[in-house]
Coordinates of C-alpha atoms and ligand atoms in Angstrom, one line a residue:
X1 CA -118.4 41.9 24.8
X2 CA -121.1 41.8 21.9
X3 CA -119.8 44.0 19.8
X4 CA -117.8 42.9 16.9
X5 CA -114.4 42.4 18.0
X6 CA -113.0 44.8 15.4
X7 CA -114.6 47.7 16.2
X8 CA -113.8 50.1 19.6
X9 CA -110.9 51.3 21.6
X10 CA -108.2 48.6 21.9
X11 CA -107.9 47.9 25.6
X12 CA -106.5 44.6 26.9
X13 CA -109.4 42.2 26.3
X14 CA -111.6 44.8 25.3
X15 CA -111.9 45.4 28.9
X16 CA -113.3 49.1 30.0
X17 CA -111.1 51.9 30.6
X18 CA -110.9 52.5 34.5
X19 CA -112.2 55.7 35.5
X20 CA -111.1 55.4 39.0
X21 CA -109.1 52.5 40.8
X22 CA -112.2 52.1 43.7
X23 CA -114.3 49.7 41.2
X24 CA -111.6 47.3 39.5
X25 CA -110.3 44.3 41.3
X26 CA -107.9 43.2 38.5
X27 CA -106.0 45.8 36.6
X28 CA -104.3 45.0 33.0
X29 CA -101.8 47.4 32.7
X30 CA -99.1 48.0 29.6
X31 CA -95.3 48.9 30.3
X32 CA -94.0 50.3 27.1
X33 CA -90.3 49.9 28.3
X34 CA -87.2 48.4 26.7
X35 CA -84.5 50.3 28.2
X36 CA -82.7 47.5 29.6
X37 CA -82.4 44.9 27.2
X38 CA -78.7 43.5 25.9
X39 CA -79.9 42.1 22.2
X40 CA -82.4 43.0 19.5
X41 CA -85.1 45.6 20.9
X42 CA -88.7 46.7 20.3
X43 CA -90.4 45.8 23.7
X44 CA -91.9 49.1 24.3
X45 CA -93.9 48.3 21.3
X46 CA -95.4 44.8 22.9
X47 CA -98.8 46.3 25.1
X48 CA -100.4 48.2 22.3
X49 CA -99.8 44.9 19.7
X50 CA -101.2 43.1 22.1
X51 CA -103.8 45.4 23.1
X52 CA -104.5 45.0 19.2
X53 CA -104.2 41.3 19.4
X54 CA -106.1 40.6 22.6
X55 CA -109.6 41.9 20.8
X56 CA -109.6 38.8 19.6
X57 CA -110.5 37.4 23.2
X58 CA -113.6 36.0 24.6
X59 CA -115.2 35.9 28.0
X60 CA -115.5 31.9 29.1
X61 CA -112.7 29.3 29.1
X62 CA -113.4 26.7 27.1
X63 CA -111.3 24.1 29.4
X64 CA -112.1 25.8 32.5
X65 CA -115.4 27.0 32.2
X66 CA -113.7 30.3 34.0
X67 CA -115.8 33.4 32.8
X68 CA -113.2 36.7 34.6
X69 CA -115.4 39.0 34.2
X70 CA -118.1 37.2 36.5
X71 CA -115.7 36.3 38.6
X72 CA -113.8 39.8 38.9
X73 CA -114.2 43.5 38.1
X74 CA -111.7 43.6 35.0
X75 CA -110.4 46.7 33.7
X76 CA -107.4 48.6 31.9
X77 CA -105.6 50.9 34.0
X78 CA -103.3 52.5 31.1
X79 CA -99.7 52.6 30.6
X80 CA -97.1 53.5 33.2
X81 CA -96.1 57.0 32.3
X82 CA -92.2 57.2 32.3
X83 CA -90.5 60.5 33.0
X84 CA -86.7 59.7 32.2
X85 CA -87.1 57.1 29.9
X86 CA -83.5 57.0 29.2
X87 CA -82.7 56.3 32.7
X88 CA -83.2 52.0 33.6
X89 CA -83.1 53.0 37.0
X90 CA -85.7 56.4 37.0
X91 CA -88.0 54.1 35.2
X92 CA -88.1 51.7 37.3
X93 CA -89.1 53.9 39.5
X94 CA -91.7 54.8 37.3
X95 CA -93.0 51.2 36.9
X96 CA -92.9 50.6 41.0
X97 CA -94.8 53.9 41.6
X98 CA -97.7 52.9 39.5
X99 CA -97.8 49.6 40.5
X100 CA -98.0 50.4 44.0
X101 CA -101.3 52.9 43.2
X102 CA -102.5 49.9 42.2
X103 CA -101.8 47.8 45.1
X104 CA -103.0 50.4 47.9
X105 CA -106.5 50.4 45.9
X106 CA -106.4 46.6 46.3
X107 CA -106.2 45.9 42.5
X108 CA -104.3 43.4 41.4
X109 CA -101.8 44.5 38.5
X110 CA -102.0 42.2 35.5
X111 CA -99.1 43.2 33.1
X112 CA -98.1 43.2 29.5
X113 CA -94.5 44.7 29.3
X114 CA -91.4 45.5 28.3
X115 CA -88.2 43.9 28.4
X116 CA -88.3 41.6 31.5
X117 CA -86.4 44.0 34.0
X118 CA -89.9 45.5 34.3
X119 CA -90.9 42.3 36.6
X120 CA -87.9 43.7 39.5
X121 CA -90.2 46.9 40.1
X122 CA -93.4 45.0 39.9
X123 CA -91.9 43.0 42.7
X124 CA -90.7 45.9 44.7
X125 CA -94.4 47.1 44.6
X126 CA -96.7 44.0 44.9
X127 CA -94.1 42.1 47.8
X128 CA -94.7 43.0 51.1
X129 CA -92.9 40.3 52.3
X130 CA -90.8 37.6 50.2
X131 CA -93.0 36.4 47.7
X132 CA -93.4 32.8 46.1
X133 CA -92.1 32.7 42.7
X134 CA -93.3 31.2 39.6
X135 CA -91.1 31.9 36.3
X136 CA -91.7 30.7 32.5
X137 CA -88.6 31.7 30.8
X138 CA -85.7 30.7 28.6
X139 CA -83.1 32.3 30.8
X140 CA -83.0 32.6 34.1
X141 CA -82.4 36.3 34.5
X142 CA -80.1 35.7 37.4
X143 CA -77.2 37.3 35.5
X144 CA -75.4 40.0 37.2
X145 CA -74.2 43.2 35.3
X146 CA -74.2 43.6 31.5
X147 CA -72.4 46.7 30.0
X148 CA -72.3 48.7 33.2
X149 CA -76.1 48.4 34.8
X150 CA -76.9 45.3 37.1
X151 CA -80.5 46.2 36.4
X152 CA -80.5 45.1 32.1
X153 CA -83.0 42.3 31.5
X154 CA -81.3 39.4 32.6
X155 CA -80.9 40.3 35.9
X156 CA -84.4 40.9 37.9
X157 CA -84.6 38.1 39.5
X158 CA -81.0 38.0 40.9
X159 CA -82.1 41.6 41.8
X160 CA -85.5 40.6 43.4
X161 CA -83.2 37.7 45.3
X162 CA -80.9 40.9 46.8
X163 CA -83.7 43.1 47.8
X164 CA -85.5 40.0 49.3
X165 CA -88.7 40.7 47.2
X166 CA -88.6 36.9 46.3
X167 CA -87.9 33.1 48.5
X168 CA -85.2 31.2 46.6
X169 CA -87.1 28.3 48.1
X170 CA -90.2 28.9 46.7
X171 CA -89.1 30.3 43.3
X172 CA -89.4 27.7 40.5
X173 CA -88.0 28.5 36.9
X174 CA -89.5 26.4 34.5
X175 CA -88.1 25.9 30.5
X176 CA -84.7 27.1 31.0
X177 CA -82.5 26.6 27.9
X178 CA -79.6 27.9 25.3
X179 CA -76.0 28.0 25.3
X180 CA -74.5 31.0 27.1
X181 CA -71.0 32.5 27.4
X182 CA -70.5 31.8 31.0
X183 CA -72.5 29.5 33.5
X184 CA -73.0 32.3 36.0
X185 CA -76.9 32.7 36.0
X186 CA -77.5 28.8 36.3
X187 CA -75.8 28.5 39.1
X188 CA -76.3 32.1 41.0
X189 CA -79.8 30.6 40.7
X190 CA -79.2 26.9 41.9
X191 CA -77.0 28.1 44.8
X192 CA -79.4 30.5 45.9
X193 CA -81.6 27.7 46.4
X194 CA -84.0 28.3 43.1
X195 CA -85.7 24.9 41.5
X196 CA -84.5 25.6 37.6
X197 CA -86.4 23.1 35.8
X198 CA -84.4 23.2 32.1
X199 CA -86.4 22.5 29.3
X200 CA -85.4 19.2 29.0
X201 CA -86.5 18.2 31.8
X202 CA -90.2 19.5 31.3
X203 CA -90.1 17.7 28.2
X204 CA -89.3 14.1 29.6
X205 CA -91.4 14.7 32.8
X206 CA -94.3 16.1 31.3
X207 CA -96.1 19.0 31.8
X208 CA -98.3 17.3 34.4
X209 CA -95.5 16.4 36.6
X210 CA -93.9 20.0 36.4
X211 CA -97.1 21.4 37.5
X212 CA -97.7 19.2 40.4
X213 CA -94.0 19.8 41.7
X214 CA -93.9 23.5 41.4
X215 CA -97.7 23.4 43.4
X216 CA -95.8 21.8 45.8
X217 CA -92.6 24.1 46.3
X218 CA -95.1 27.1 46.0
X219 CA -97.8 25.9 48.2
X220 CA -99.9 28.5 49.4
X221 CA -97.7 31.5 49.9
X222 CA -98.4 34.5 47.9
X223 CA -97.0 34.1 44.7
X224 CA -96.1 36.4 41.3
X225 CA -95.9 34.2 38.1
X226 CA -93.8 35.9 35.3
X227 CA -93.9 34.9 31.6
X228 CA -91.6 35.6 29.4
X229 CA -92.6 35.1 25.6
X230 CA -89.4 33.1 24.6
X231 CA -90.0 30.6 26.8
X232 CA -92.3 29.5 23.6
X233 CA -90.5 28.2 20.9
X234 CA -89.4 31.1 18.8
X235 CA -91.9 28.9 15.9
X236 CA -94.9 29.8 17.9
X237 CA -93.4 33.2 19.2
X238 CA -90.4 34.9 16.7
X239 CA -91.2 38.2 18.2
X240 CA -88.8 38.4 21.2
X241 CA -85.4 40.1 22.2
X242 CA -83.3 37.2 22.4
X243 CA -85.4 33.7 20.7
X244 CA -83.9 30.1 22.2
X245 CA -85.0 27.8 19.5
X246 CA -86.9 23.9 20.9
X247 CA -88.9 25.7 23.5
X248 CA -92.6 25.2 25.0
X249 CA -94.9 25.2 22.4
X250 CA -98.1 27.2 22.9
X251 CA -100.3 24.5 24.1
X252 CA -97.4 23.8 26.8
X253 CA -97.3 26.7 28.0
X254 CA -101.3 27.7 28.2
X255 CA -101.7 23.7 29.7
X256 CA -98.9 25.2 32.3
X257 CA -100.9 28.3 33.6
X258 CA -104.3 26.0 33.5
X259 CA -102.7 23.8 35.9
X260 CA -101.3 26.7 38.3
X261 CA -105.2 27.6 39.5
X262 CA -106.2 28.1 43.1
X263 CA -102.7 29.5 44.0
X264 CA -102.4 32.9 46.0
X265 CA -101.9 35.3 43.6
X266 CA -100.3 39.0 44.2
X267 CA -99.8 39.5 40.3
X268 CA -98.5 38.1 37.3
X269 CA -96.7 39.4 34.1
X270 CA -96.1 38.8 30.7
X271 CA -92.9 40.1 28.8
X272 CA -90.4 40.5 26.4
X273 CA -93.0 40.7 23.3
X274 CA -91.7 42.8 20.3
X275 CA -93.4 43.6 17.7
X276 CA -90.6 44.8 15.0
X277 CA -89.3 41.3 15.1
X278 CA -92.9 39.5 14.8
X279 CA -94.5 38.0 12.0
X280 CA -98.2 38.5 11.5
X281 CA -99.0 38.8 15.0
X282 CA -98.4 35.6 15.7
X283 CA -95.9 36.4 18.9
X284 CA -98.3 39.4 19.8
X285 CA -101.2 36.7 20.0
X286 CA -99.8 34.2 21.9
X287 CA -99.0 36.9 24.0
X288 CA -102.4 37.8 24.5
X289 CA -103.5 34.6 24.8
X290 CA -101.2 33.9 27.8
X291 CA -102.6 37.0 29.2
X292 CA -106.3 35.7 29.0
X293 CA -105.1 32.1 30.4
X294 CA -103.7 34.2 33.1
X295 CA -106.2 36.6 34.1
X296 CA -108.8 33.2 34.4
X297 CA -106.5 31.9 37.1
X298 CA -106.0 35.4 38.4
X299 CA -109.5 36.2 38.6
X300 CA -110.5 32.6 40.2
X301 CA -107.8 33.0 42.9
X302 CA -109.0 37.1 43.6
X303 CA -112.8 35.8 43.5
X304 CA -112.0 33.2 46.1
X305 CA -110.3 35.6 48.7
Ligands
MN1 MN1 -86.7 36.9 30.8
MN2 MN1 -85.9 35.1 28.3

């Protein structure tokens, strides 16, 4: 951690390598997939810009005084290897397998991706039962097909809801926004019984108020938190598939993941970053950055159990 922050390999958070799976407790793993998205790509690109990005990290919180690597054994696990990478459905398979390594060492996966329909296999590996949901989006990914594959990016959680990976009533969307062709994801997500908080609403209740609801509705069940990068305002974040302009900002959504601590993590996530379309690293950072936030909460919650 003393060595200029320039220099070295470029692992998440200048984390070490793993050798073996037996000593980490949480491992940051990249996804370099975007074989399932329906607008502008370059998500397979996102871990190793933020890779890049994230050697600009520290060890202690500034807010939270949280120091991860005290807390947890920290390391980068590497990228899922993808066989068939012009298959959605072979790479998913891909993703699950290697996230399930993972979860019979008892490591818990921290992960930069890929589009978003990275999070359904993620699910399929770290839910053992119907896990407690926590999702930081502009869309609710609830959609149903798009040009002939049910499993494109907007769809995983609609998936997940299918395959009982996730509890509608413990699954809480949070930042929802953007006009759409057809109402169809809103309300498969509302009827399944989903709490979609639109972005409106977080921004006349306060992010105080947000928190302390979804704590509630996710209680202590085991929960997954996925972040999608355009849930920030594309201002803060132009590097993403399909931007929603008047978003979180990035204070928001890092004052979001501060207030989801003590929870009972099985994983989290953080997608949909793409470097082609960013501007200076600005998307890649705050990607990063929402990654550190993350594994602070992660690493509290895992040095607790
Ligand atoms: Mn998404
Ligand atoms: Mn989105």
């Amino acid at each position: 951690m003393f060595a200029p922050r320039y220099s070295g390999l470029a692992t998440f958070m200048r984390a070490p390598v793993a050798q073996s799976l037996a000593d980490v407790d949480i491992g940051i793993l990249g996804i370099p997939y975007d074989g399932a998205l329906t607008n502008r790509p370059g998500a397979r690109h996102g871990p190793r810009e933020v890779r890049n990005q994230s050697s600009l990290m520290r060890a202690i919180n500034h807010a939270t005084r949280i120091n991860p690597y005290e807390l947890c054994r920290v390391a980068d696990v590497g990228d899922v290897p993808f066989q068939s990478a012009f298959d959605i459905e072979a790479s998913h398979k891909d993703i699950a397998e290697f996230a399930a390594t993972l979860v019979a060492a008892d490591v818990m996966p921290l992960s930069c991706g890929g589009d978003h329909s990275v999070t359904l296999p993620l699910l399929r590996a770290v839910a053992a039962e119907p896990v407690a949901l926590i999702h930081i989006d502009a869309h609710t990914d609830t959609w149903d097909s798009f040009q002939g594959s049910k499993f494109n990016h907007g769809a995983p959680f609609r998936r997940a809801h299918e395959e009982n990976l996730i509890d509608p009533s413990k699954t809480v969307q949070i930042g929802i926004r953007g006009a759409q062709n057809v109402s169809e994801g809103w309300d498969y997500s509302e009827q399944a019984g989903m709490r979609v908080m639109f972005i409106e609403e977080v921004q006349q209740r306060g992010i105080a108020a947000i928190v302390e609801e979804t704590r509630k509705i996710v209680g202590d069940s085991p929960v997954y938190l996925s972040f999608d990068i355009d849930s920030i305002d594309p201002a803060f974040a132009p590097g993403t598939g399909t931007p929603e302009v008047a978003g979180l900002t990035t204070a928001e959504a890092i004052a979001l993941i501060r207030g989801f601590r003590e929870l009972n993590y099985v994983g989290a996530d953080v997608v949909e970053i793409s470097p082609p379309f960013d501007v200076g690293g600005v998307t890649a950072l705050a990607g990063a950055t929402v990654m550190y936030e993350l594994l602070c909460v992660l690493a509290e919650a895992r040095g607790k159990r």
